[in-house]
Coordinates of C-alpha atoms in Angstrom, one line a residue:
M1 CA 32.9 1.8 15.5
E2 CA 30.6 0.9 13.0
T3 CA 27.6 -1.7 13.4
T4 CA 25.3 -2.7 10.8
L5 CA 21.0 -2.8 11.8
R6 CA 19.1 -5.0 9.6
G7 CA 15.4 -4.3 9.0
V8 CA 13.6 -3.8 5.6
G9 CA 13.4 -1.6 2.3
V10 CA 10.9 -0.7 1.3
S11 CA 12.0 3.0 -0.3
H12 CA 15.1 2.9 -2.8
G13 CA 17.7 5.0 -2.3
V14 CA 20.5 5.8 0.6
A15 CA 20.3 8.1 3.1
V16 CA 23.5 10.0 5.3
G17 CA 22.6 12.3 8.5
E18 CA 21.7 12.8 11.9
V19 CA 18.8 10.2 14.0
R20 CA 16.1 12.6 14.8
H21 CA 12.8 11.2 16.3
M22 CA 9.1 11.5 15.8
G23 CA 7.4 14.1 18.7
T24 CA 6.1 11.8 21.4
A25 CA 3.1 10.3 21.4
V26 CA 0.1 12.2 23.5
L27 CA 0.1 11.1 27.5
E28 CA -3.1 9.8 28.2
P29 CA -5.0 11.9 30.2
P30 CA -5.8 11.4 33.5
A31 CA -9.1 9.4 34.7
K32 CA -11.4 12.4 36.5
Q33 CA -14.7 12.3 36.8
I34 CA -16.8 15.6 35.9
P35 CA -20.2 17.1 36.8
A36 CA -23.2 15.5 35.8
E37 CA -24.3 19.8 34.6
E38 CA -21.0 19.8 33.0
A39 CA -21.3 16.6 30.3
E40 CA -23.3 18.1 27.5
R41 CA -20.2 20.4 26.8
E42 CA -17.5 18.6 27.2
Q43 CA -19.4 16.2 24.6
A44 CA -19.3 19.8 22.9
R45 CA -16.0 19.8 22.6
A46 CA -15.4 16.5 22.0
R47 CA -17.4 17.0 18.4
R48 CA -15.8 20.6 17.8
A49 CA -12.1 18.5 18.7
V50 CA -13.2 15.5 16.0
E51 CA -14.6 17.2 13.4
A52 CA -11.4 20.6 14.0
V53 CA -8.7 16.9 13.1
A54 CA -10.9 15.8 10.6
A55 CA -10.9 19.3 8.5
D56 CA -6.7 19.2 9.3
L57 CA -6.6 15.9 7.8
I58 CA -8.4 16.3 5.1
A59 CA -6.0 19.6 4.5
R60 CA -2.9 17.8 4.3
G61 CA -4.6 15.5 1.3
N62 CA -5.5 18.0 -0.3
L63 CA -1.8 18.8 -0.3
A64 CA -0.3 15.8 -0.6
G65 CA -2.4 14.7 -3.8
G66 CA -2.3 11.1 -5.2
E67 CA -2.5 7.6 -3.4
A68 CA -2.4 10.2 0.2
Q69 CA -5.3 12.0 -0.5
A70 CA -7.4 8.7 -0.4
V71 CA -5.0 7.4 2.6
L72 CA -5.9 10.8 4.7
E73 CA -9.7 11.2 4.3
A74 CA -10.6 6.8 4.7
Q75 CA -8.2 8.5 7.7
A76 CA -10.6 11.1 8.3
M77 CA -13.5 9.2 7.8
M78 CA -12.2 7.5 10.9
A79 CA -12.1 9.9 12.6
Q80 CA -16.2 10.9 12.7
D81 CA -16.8 7.1 13.2
P82 CA -20.4 7.7 13.9
E83 CA -19.6 4.5 16.4
L84 CA -16.7 5.9 18.4
M85 CA -18.4 8.8 18.3
A86 CA -21.8 7.1 20.1
D87 CA -18.8 5.8 22.6
V88 CA -16.7 8.7 23.4
D89 CA -20.2 10.5 24.2
R90 CA -21.6 8.1 26.8
R91 CA -18.5 7.1 28.3
V92 CA -18.1 11.7 28.9
A93 CA -22.8 11.1 29.7
V94 CA -21.1 8.8 32.9
G95 CA -18.6 11.7 34.3
S96 CA -15.2 11.1 31.9
S97 CA -14.0 14.4 30.2
A98 CA -13.8 14.5 26.4
E99 CA -10.4 13.7 26.4
R100 CA -10.8 10.2 28.8
A101 CA -13.6 9.3 27.1
V102 CA -11.6 9.6 23.8
Y103 CA -8.8 8.1 24.6
D104 CA -11.1 5.3 26.0
A105 CA -13.1 4.3 23.2
F106 CA -10.6 4.4 20.9
A107 CA -8.7 1.8 23.2
A108 CA -11.7 -0.1 22.6
Y109 CA -11.9 -0.1 18.8
R110 CA -8.2 -1.3 19.3
A111 CA -8.9 -3.8 21.2
L112 CA -11.7 -4.7 19.2
L113 CA -9.6 -5.3 16.2
A114 CA -6.9 -6.8 18.1
N115 CA -8.8 -8.8 19.4
A116 CA -10.3 -9.9 15.2
G117 CA -7.7 -10.8 14.9
E118 CA -5.3 -8.4 13.9
Y119 CA -6.3 -8.6 9.9
L120 CA -7.4 -4.8 10.6
A121 CA -4.3 -4.4 12.3
G122 CA -2.1 -2.4 9.6
R123 CA -4.3 -0.1 10.4
V124 CA -3.6 0.6 14.3
A125 CA -1.5 2.9 14.1
D126 CA -3.2 5.7 11.7
L127 CA -6.2 5.0 14.7
D128 CA -3.6 6.1 17.2
D129 CA -2.5 8.9 15.2
V130 CA -5.8 9.5 15.1
R131 CA -6.6 9.5 18.6
N132 CA -3.8 11.0 18.7
R133 CA -4.6 14.0 17.3
I134 CA -7.4 14.7 19.0
V135 CA -6.9 15.0 22.5
A136 CA -3.4 16.9 22.6
R137 CA -6.7 19.4 20.2
L138 CA -8.6 18.9 23.1
L139 CA -5.7 19.3 25.7
G140 CA -3.9 22.5 24.4
V141 CA -0.5 20.5 23.6
P142 CA 1.7 20.6 20.0
M143 CA 0.8 17.9 18.3
P144 CA 3.0 14.3 17.7
G145 CA 4.0 14.8 14.3
V146 CA 7.5 15.2 12.6
P147 CA 10.8 17.2 14.9
D148 CA 11.5 21.2 13.5
S149 CA 15.2 20.7 12.2
D150 CA 16.4 23.7 9.8
K151 CA 19.0 21.2 8.7
P152 CA 18.4 17.1 7.2
Y153 CA 17.6 15.0 9.2
V154 CA 16.9 10.6 9.4
L155 CA 13.8 10.6 11.1
I156 CA 13.3 7.4 13.8
A157 CA 10.1 6.6 14.5
R158 CA 8.2 3.4 15.8
D159 CA 6.0 3.6 12.9
L160 CA 5.1 6.4 10.6
A161 CA 1.5 7.1 10.2
P162 CA -0.1 8.6 6.8
A163 CA -1.1 12.6 7.6
D164 CA 3.2 12.5 9.3
T165 CA 4.7 11.0 6.2
A166 CA 2.3 12.1 3.6
L167 CA 3.8 15.8 4.2
L168 CA 7.1 14.9 4.9
D169 CA 10.0 17.3 3.1
P170 CA 12.5 15.4 1.2
S171 CA 15.1 18.5 1.0
L172 CA 15.0 18.1 5.2
V173 CA 13.8 14.1 5.8
L174 CA 17.0 13.0 3.8
G175 CA 14.9 9.4 4.6
F176 CA 13.5 7.5 7.9
V177 CA 13.8 4.3 9.9
T178 CA 11.1 2.5 11.8
E179 CA 10.5 -0.2 14.3
E180 CA 7.0 -1.1 13.4
G181 CA 5.2 -2.1 9.9
G182 CA 5.6 -4.1 6.8
P183 CA 7.0 -3.5 3.1
T184 CA 2.7 -2.9 1.7
S185 CA 1.7 -0.3 4.6
H186 CA 0.7 2.7 4.1
S187 CA 4.1 4.7 5.3
A188 CA 6.1 2.0 2.7
I189 CA 3.9 3.2 -0.1
L190 CA 3.3 6.5 0.5
A191 CA 7.7 6.8 0.7
R192 CA 8.0 5.6 -2.0
A193 CA 6.0 8.0 -3.9
L194 CA 7.5 10.1 -2.4
G195 CA 11.0 9.0 -3.4
V196 CA 11.8 8.8 0.2
P197 CA 14.9 5.7 1.2
A198 CA 12.6 4.3 4.0
V199 CA 13.5 0.8 6.4
V200 CA 11.0 -0.4 8.1
A201 CA 9.9 -3.7 10.4
L202 CA 14.0 -2.6 12.4
P203 CA 13.9 -3.9 15.3
G204 CA 15.2 -0.8 18.2
A205 CA 15.0 1.8 16.0
G206 CA 13.3 3.6 18.8
E207 CA 16.5 3.3 20.5
L208 CA 19.3 4.9 18.3
V209 CA 20.7 8.3 20.3
E210 CA 19.5 11.4 19.1
G211 CA 22.6 12.9 16.7
T212 CA 24.2 10.4 15.8
V213 CA 24.9 9.2 12.3
V214 CA 24.0 7.3 10.3
A215 CA 23.6 5.7 6.6
V216 CA 19.9 4.0 5.9
D217 CA 20.2 2.6 2.5
G218 CA 16.6 1.3 1.4
S219 CA 17.4 -1.5 -1.4
S220 CA 18.8 -3.5 1.1
G221 CA 17.2 -2.5 4.2
E222 CA 20.2 -2.0 5.9
V223 CA 21.2 1.1 8.4
F224 CA 24.9 1.9 9.9
L225 CA 25.4 3.2 12.9
D226 CA 27.9 5.5 12.6
P227 CA 29.7 4.8 8.9
S228 CA 33.3 5.1 8.5
E229 CA 34.4 7.2 5.6
E230 CA 35.2 4.2 3.3
R231 CA 31.5 3.2 4.1
R232 CA 29.9 6.8 3.4
A233 CA 32.4 7.3 0.0
E234 CA 30.8 3.1 -1.3
L235 CA 27.3 4.0 -0.6
L236 CA 27.4 7.2 -2.1
R237 CA 29.1 5.8 -5.6
G238 CA 26.7 3.6 -5.6
A239 CA 23.2 5.9 -5.9
E240 CA 25.8 8.1 -7.6
E241 CA 25.9 5.0 -10.4
R242 CA 22.5 3.6 -10.3
K243 CA 21.3 7.6 -10.7
A244 CA 23.3 7.8 -14.1
A245 CA 22.0 4.5 -14.9
L246 CA 18.3 5.7 -14.4
A247 CA 19.4 8.9 -16.0
A248 CA 20.4 6.7 -19.4
S249 CA 17.4 4.4 -19.2
S250 CA 14.3 5.4 -21.7
G251 CA 12.0 3.8 -23.7
P252 CA 9.6 0.5 -22.8
G253 CA 10.1 -2.0 -20.5
A254 CA 13.0 -4.6 -21.8
T255 CA 15.7 -6.8 -20.9
S256 CA 19.7 -5.6 -23.2
D257 CA 19.0 -8.7 -25.7
G258 CA 15.6 -7.4 -27.1
H259 CA 12.9 -9.3 -24.4
K260 CA 10.0 -6.8 -24.7
V261 CA 9.3 -6.3 -20.9
P262 CA 6.6 -3.6 -19.9
L263 CA 6.8 -1.3 -17.0
L264 CA 3.5 0.0 -15.9
A265 CA 2.5 2.1 -13.1
N266 CA 0.5 1.3 -10.1
I267 CA -2.7 4.5 -9.5
G268 CA -5.0 5.5 -7.2
G269 CA -6.5 8.0 -9.1
P270 CA -6.6 11.2 -12.2
A271 CA -4.1 12.8 -9.6
D272 CA -1.3 10.0 -10.0
V273 CA -0.6 10.0 -13.9
A274 CA 1.6 12.7 -14.0
A275 CA 3.6 11.0 -11.8
A276 CA 3.8 7.6 -14.3
L277 CA 3.4 9.6 -17.2
E278 CA 6.7 11.6 -15.9
A279 CA 8.4 8.4 -15.6
G280 CA 7.7 7.2 -18.6
A281 CA 5.3 4.2 -17.7
E282 CA 3.9 2.3 -21.0
G283 CA 0.6 1.9 -19.4
V284 CA -1.7 1.9 -16.3
G285 CA -1.3 -2.4 -14.2
L286 CA -3.4 -1.5 -11.2
F287 CA -6.2 1.5 -11.4
R288 CA -8.1 1.9 -7.5
T289 CA -10.1 2.7 -7.6
E290 CA -11.8 2.7 -3.7
F291 CA -10.0 6.0 -3.2
L292 CA -13.2 7.0 -5.3
F293 CA -16.1 5.2 -2.9
L294 CA -14.1 6.0 0.1
D295 CA -14.9 9.8 -1.3
D296 CA -18.8 8.7 1.3
S297 CA -18.5 4.7 2.3
K298 CA -22.3 6.0 2.9
Q299 CA -23.1 5.8 -0.6
A300 CA -21.3 4.8 -3.6
P301 CA -20.3 7.4 -5.9
S302 CA -22.5 9.1 -9.0
S303 CA -22.5 7.3 -12.3
E304 CA -21.3 10.8 -13.3
K305 CA -18.2 11.4 -10.7
Q306 CA -17.2 7.6 -11.7
V307 CA -17.4 8.3 -15.6
A308 CA -14.9 11.1 -15.0
A309 CA -12.5 9.7 -13.2
Y310 CA -12.7 7.1 -15.3
R311 CA -11.8 9.4 -18.6
Q312 CA -9.2 11.4 -16.8
V313 CA -7.7 8.0 -16.4
L314 CA -8.3 7.1 -20.1
E315 CA -6.8 9.7 -22.5
A316 CA -3.5 10.1 -20.7
F317 CA -2.6 7.1 -22.1
P318 CA -3.9 6.6 -26.1
E319 CA -3.6 3.5 -27.3
G320 CA -1.5 2.4 -24.3
R321 CA -3.4 0.1 -21.4
V322 CA -4.8 0.6 -18.8
V323 CA -6.0 -1.5 -16.6
V324 CA -9.4 -0.8 -13.7
R325 CA -9.0 -3.3 -10.2
V326 CA -13.3 -2.3 -10.2
L327 CA -13.6 -2.2 -5.7
D328 CA -11.9 -4.1 -4.2
A329 CA -13.8 -3.3 -0.7
G330 CA -14.3 -5.0 2.6
A331 CA -11.1 -6.3 5.7
D332 CA -8.9 -3.4 5.8
K333 CA -11.1 -0.7 2.9
P334 CA -14.8 -1.3 5.0
L335 CA -17.6 0.5 3.2
E336 CA -20.7 1.5 5.4
F337 CA -23.0 0.7 2.7
L338 CA -21.4 -2.6 1.2
T339 CA -18.9 -4.7 3.7
P340 CA -20.9 -6.3 7.3
G341 CA -20.0 -5.1 10.5
D342 CA -19.3 -7.4 12.4
E343 CA -17.4 -10.0 10.6
P344 CA -15.5 -11.8 12.9
N345 CA -12.6 -11.6 10.7
P346 CA -12.3 -9.7 7.7
A347 CA -9.9 -11.3 5.4
L348 CA -11.1 -14.3 5.1
G349 CA -14.4 -13.9 4.9
V350 CA -16.4 -11.4 2.1
R351 CA -14.6 -8.0 0.5
G352 CA -13.3 -7.8 -2.8
L353 CA -15.6 -9.4 -5.7
R354 CA -17.2 -11.6 -3.3
T355 CA -18.6 -8.3 -1.5
L356 CA -19.8 -7.3 -5.2
L357 CA -20.9 -10.3 -6.1
D358 CA -23.3 -10.1 -2.9
H359 CA -24.0 -6.2 -4.1
P360 CA -24.7 -6.6 -8.5
E361 CA -26.0 -3.0 -8.8
V362 CA -22.6 -1.7 -7.6
L363 CA -20.9 -4.5 -10.3
H364 CA -23.1 -2.9 -12.7
D365 CA -22.8 0.0 -12.5
Q366 CA -18.9 0.1 -12.1
L367 CA -18.8 -1.3 -15.6
V368 CA -21.9 0.4 -17.6
A369 CA -19.3 3.4 -16.0
L370 CA -16.2 2.3 -17.3
A371 CA -17.7 0.6 -20.5
T372 CA -18.8 5.1 -21.0
A373 CA -16.0 6.8 -19.9
A374 CA -13.6 4.2 -22.6
Q375 CA -16.2 4.9 -25.3
G376 CA -14.5 6.9 -28.1
L377 CA -10.9 6.5 -26.9
P378 CA -8.6 4.3 -28.9
V379 CA -7.0 2.8 -25.0
H380 CA -7.0 -0.6 -24.3
L381 CA -8.8 -1.2 -21.1
E382 CA -8.9 -4.4 -19.5
V383 CA -10.6 -4.3 -16.4
M384 CA -10.5 -7.2 -13.9
A385 CA -11.3 -8.9 -10.3
P386 CA -9.7 -9.0 -7.1
M387 CA -9.9 -12.0 -4.5
V388 CA -10.8 -14.7 -6.7
A389 CA -10.9 -17.5 -5.8
D390 CA -10.8 -21.0 -8.9
R391 CA -12.9 -20.4 -11.7
R392 CA -16.8 -20.3 -11.3
D393 CA -15.8 -16.9 -9.2
A394 CA -13.9 -15.6 -13.0
R395 CA -16.7 -17.3 -14.8
Q396 CA -19.2 -15.3 -12.6
F397 CA -17.1 -11.8 -13.0
A398 CA -16.7 -12.6 -16.9
D399 CA -20.7 -12.0 -17.0
A400 CA -20.9 -9.2 -14.8
C401 CA -19.2 -8.1 -18.0
R402 CA -20.8 -8.6 -20.8
E403 CA -24.0 -8.1 -19.2
A404 CA -22.9 -5.0 -18.4
G405 CA -21.8 -4.1 -22.7
L406 CA -18.6 -3.3 -21.7
E407 CA -16.0 -4.4 -24.5
A408 CA -12.7 -5.0 -22.7
K409 CA -10.5 -7.8 -21.5
Y410 CA -11.8 -9.7 -18.5
G411 CA -9.6 -11.2 -15.9
A412 CA -8.7 -12.5 -12.9
M413 CA -6.1 -10.6 -9.6
V414 CA -3.8 -13.9 -8.4
E415 CA -4.3 -13.5 -4.9
I416 CA -5.7 -16.6 -3.7
P417 CA -2.8 -19.4 -3.6
S418 CA -5.8 -21.6 -4.7
A419 CA -5.8 -18.9 -7.9
A420 CA -2.3 -19.9 -8.8
L421 CA -3.0 -23.4 -8.5
R422 CA -5.1 -23.5 -10.5
A423 CA -4.7 -21.1 -12.6
R424 CA -5.3 -22.6 -15.5
A425 CA -9.1 -23.5 -14.8
V426 CA -9.4 -19.6 -13.8
L427 CA -7.7 -19.0 -17.8
K428 CA -10.7 -20.6 -19.0
E429 CA -12.9 -17.9 -18.0
V430 CA -10.8 -14.7 -18.7
E431 CA -8.2 -12.8 -20.5
F432 CA -5.9 -12.3 -18.3
L433 CA -4.5 -12.4 -15.6
S434 CA -2.3 -9.8 -13.1
L435 CA -1.0 -11.3 -9.9
G436 CA -1.2 -9.4 -6.5
T437 CA 1.8 -10.3 -5.1
N438 CA 0.6 -8.3 -1.1
D439 CA -2.1 -10.6 -0.3
L440 CA -0.8 -13.5 -1.8
A441 CA 1.9 -13.5 0.5
Q442 CA -0.6 -12.7 3.4
Y443 CA -2.2 -15.7 2.4
T444 CA 0.3 -18.3 1.2
F445 CA 2.1 -17.3 5.1
A446 CA -1.5 -16.1 7.6
A447 CA 1.2 -13.9 7.6
D448 CA -1.1 -10.1 8.0
R449 CA 1.1 -7.8 5.5
Q450 CA 0.8 -5.4 7.8
V451 CA 2.0 -6.8 11.1
G452 CA 5.9 -6.0 11.4
A453 CA 6.0 -9.0 13.1
V454 CA 5.5 -11.2 10.7
S455 CA 7.4 -9.2 7.8
R456 CA 10.0 -11.6 7.4
L457 CA 7.1 -13.7 5.2
Q458 CA 5.3 -11.3 4.0
D459 CA 8.9 -11.1 2.2
P460 CA 8.7 -11.2 -2.3
W461 CA 11.6 -13.6 -2.0
Q462 CA 9.9 -16.2 -0.7
P463 CA 10.8 -18.9 -2.4
A464 CA 7.0 -21.1 -2.0
L465 CA 5.1 -17.5 -3.3
L466 CA 8.0 -17.4 -6.0
D467 CA 7.1 -21.1 -7.0
L468 CA 3.1 -19.5 -6.9
V469 CA 4.4 -16.3 -9.2
A470 CA 5.1 -19.9 -11.5
L471 CA 2.6 -21.8 -11.5
A472 CA 0.0 -18.7 -12.3
A473 CA 2.7 -17.2 -15.2
E474 CA 3.5 -20.8 -16.8
A475 CA -0.7 -21.9 -16.9
A476 CA -0.5 -18.2 -19.3
G477 CA 1.9 -19.2 -21.6
A478 CA 0.4 -22.1 -22.4
E479 CA -2.7 -20.5 -22.5
G480 CA -1.4 -17.6 -24.6
K481 CA -2.6 -15.3 -22.4
S482 CA -0.5 -12.7 -20.1
C483 CA -0.1 -12.9 -16.7
G484 CA 1.4 -9.0 -14.6
V485 CA 2.2 -8.5 -11.1
C486 CA 1.0 -5.9 -10.5
G487 CA 2.0 -5.8 -6.4
E488 CA 4.5 -4.8 -4.6
A489 CA 7.2 -7.2 -5.6
A490 CA 7.3 -5.7 -9.1
S491 CA 8.7 -2.4 -7.9
D492 CA 12.2 -4.2 -6.4
P493 CA 14.9 -3.6 -9.8
L494 CA 16.7 -7.6 -8.5
L495 CA 12.8 -9.2 -7.9
A496 CA 12.4 -8.2 -11.7
C497 CA 14.3 -10.1 -13.8
V498 CA 13.4 -12.7 -11.7
L499 CA 10.0 -12.2 -11.9
T500 CA 11.2 -11.6 -16.2
G501 CA 12.9 -15.0 -15.4
L502 CA 9.7 -17.2 -13.7
G503 CA 7.6 -15.9 -17.1
V504 CA 6.3 -12.7 -15.9
T505 CA 5.1 -10.6 -19.0
S506 CA 4.7 -7.3 -17.8
L507 CA 4.9 -4.8 -13.9
S508 CA 2.9 -2.5 -12.7
M509 CA 5.0 -0.3 -9.4
G510 CA 4.6 2.5 -8.0
A511 CA 5.8 5.2 -10.2
A512 CA 9.1 6.3 -8.0
S513 CA 10.7 2.6 -8.9
I514 CA 9.7 2.3 -13.1
P515 CA 13.2 3.9 -13.6
Y516 CA 15.0 2.2 -11.4
V517 CA 13.4 -1.3 -13.1
R518 CA 13.8 -0.3 -17.0
A519 CA 17.3 0.1 -16.1
T520 CA 18.2 -2.9 -14.9
L521 CA 16.3 -5.4 -17.6
A522 CA 18.3 -3.2 -19.3
K523 CA 21.5 -5.0 -17.8
H524 CA 20.6 -8.5 -18.5
T525 CA 18.9 -10.4 -21.2
L526 CA 16.2 -12.8 -20.9
A527 CA 18.5 -15.8 -20.3
Q528 CA 20.0 -14.8 -17.8
C529 CA 17.4 -13.8 -16.5
E530 CA 16.2 -17.3 -16.6
R531 CA 18.9 -18.7 -14.8
A532 CA 18.1 -15.9 -11.5
A533 CA 15.1 -17.3 -11.3
A534 CA 15.9 -20.5 -11.2
A535 CA 18.8 -20.1 -8.5
A536 CA 16.1 -18.0 -6.0
R537 CA 12.9 -20.7 -6.7
S538 CA 16.0 -23.7 -5.8
A539 CA 16.5 -21.5 -2.1
D540 CA 15.6 -21.7 1.4
S541 CA 15.0 -18.8 2.6
A542 CA 14.3 -14.9 1.4
E543 CA 17.6 -14.0 2.3
E544 CA 19.2 -16.9 0.1
A545 CA 16.6 -16.6 -2.8
R546 CA 18.1 -12.9 -3.5
A547 CA 21.6 -13.8 -2.7
A548 CA 21.0 -16.9 -5.6
A549 CA 20.1 -13.9 -7.7
Q550 CA 21.8 -11.6 -6.5
G551 CA 24.9 -13.4 -8.1
V552 CA 23.6 -14.8 -10.8
L553 CA 23.1 -11.6 -12.1
S554 CA 26.0 -10.4 -10.9
G555 CA 28.2 -13.5 -13.5
E556 CA 29.9 -14.3 -9.8

């Protein structure tokens, strides 16, 4: 008998296949005492295992490329964290084996994150994965990970670490379902980049019986157990229709009556450019420059390295628009040379623009590098600051851009509710706004964007979030300036129509989502989008908002 479960759809597409579970986590090592004379040997074992795991993660990143490479390199840095290794050495010195010392040191760090309010909880899966890999190597047992299979399957896991997600083989892994995670977790972002249908935050996913046939709808978040032939046909027919619509849709983004909505790509560096161009991106709406800085957390990249990376991206979009976000450090993206390590609540502390204003030399050097990279190119360079809270923040950023001699438009990201509420004031200092809906939802609902338990409050269909988007878009319209969306909300084709109806002037997303959004926008007029937006804002929940907008756009 068919049963329907519902999680959070994070990557478009339909997958039908048998369930296979992720390999089990490493067992807890025994707590045995070692003789004092063996301590040095055990410490050396631990260091060798750490270095081997870090090297493996970097190698996986090199194979995966793009955003996955940056994520895995950050995970390798986590493995080599000097404070963690010092803790391992201390535990070995008082009698722990290498594997037990690693296990306990990581457990202590995990608890530290939880006590800090879990604002870094989205990286707990990454931390656990690093621990498991090191302990597995020390114990001489197989690494936990993707199951071996000679036929395609749907992967089920409690959560997926980036090291596993980055190298999924789409020819074997039809889709995946996780019990934890959220729509903006690393795994969700990488799934969209791979084009693998995915559902996260599905309660009880781990209890699905191995070999059970499921149908996964990565758009709706529905998972059907033992789907009927009729259900399978319905889902696959819908997928084929979407594929045909995508093939027929090309050119600039626009509604059916010709209202232009530029469709831009979110990228992490030069490695992501090819996919953006292939998807028909009209430019870049979010260039996340922090990935360049994560190569070495102890110092900023050289001016030469920055210029080379920026110029590669700028050259790829002649006459196009490239929006660069200056370094967004802090919270879940700490940098040893820049961010404080003892903040009790990092997500509400010194991060984003606040960090750069505390270290003006880092901001100045990056802005000068951007100015140098753009010299002689016809590209339309725009530069924006993350985590702008008010007009003063916007003024200080604009002043820094002018002091660096940067000939570009200066903008502000709207990720803090105060910036949306006072958008007209912010726009007195800058020339455009860009809405980061992931963080804007996090701060609006006091709901950590990486914690699956509060994922309903991270849903970009929440009417309160739509209200804030509307406020910012209306302010930009009144000032004759642009207001785009570069959060993951833009990758939802239905929501893209609603955002257009709210007055958003451009949409930026992962490259894989661009064809879906282009095809859906092309089916509807601007007036329909405006009516759908009004209907969504009149609702009282995310589910009702989506249903109301769907009803308007489908003509019901």
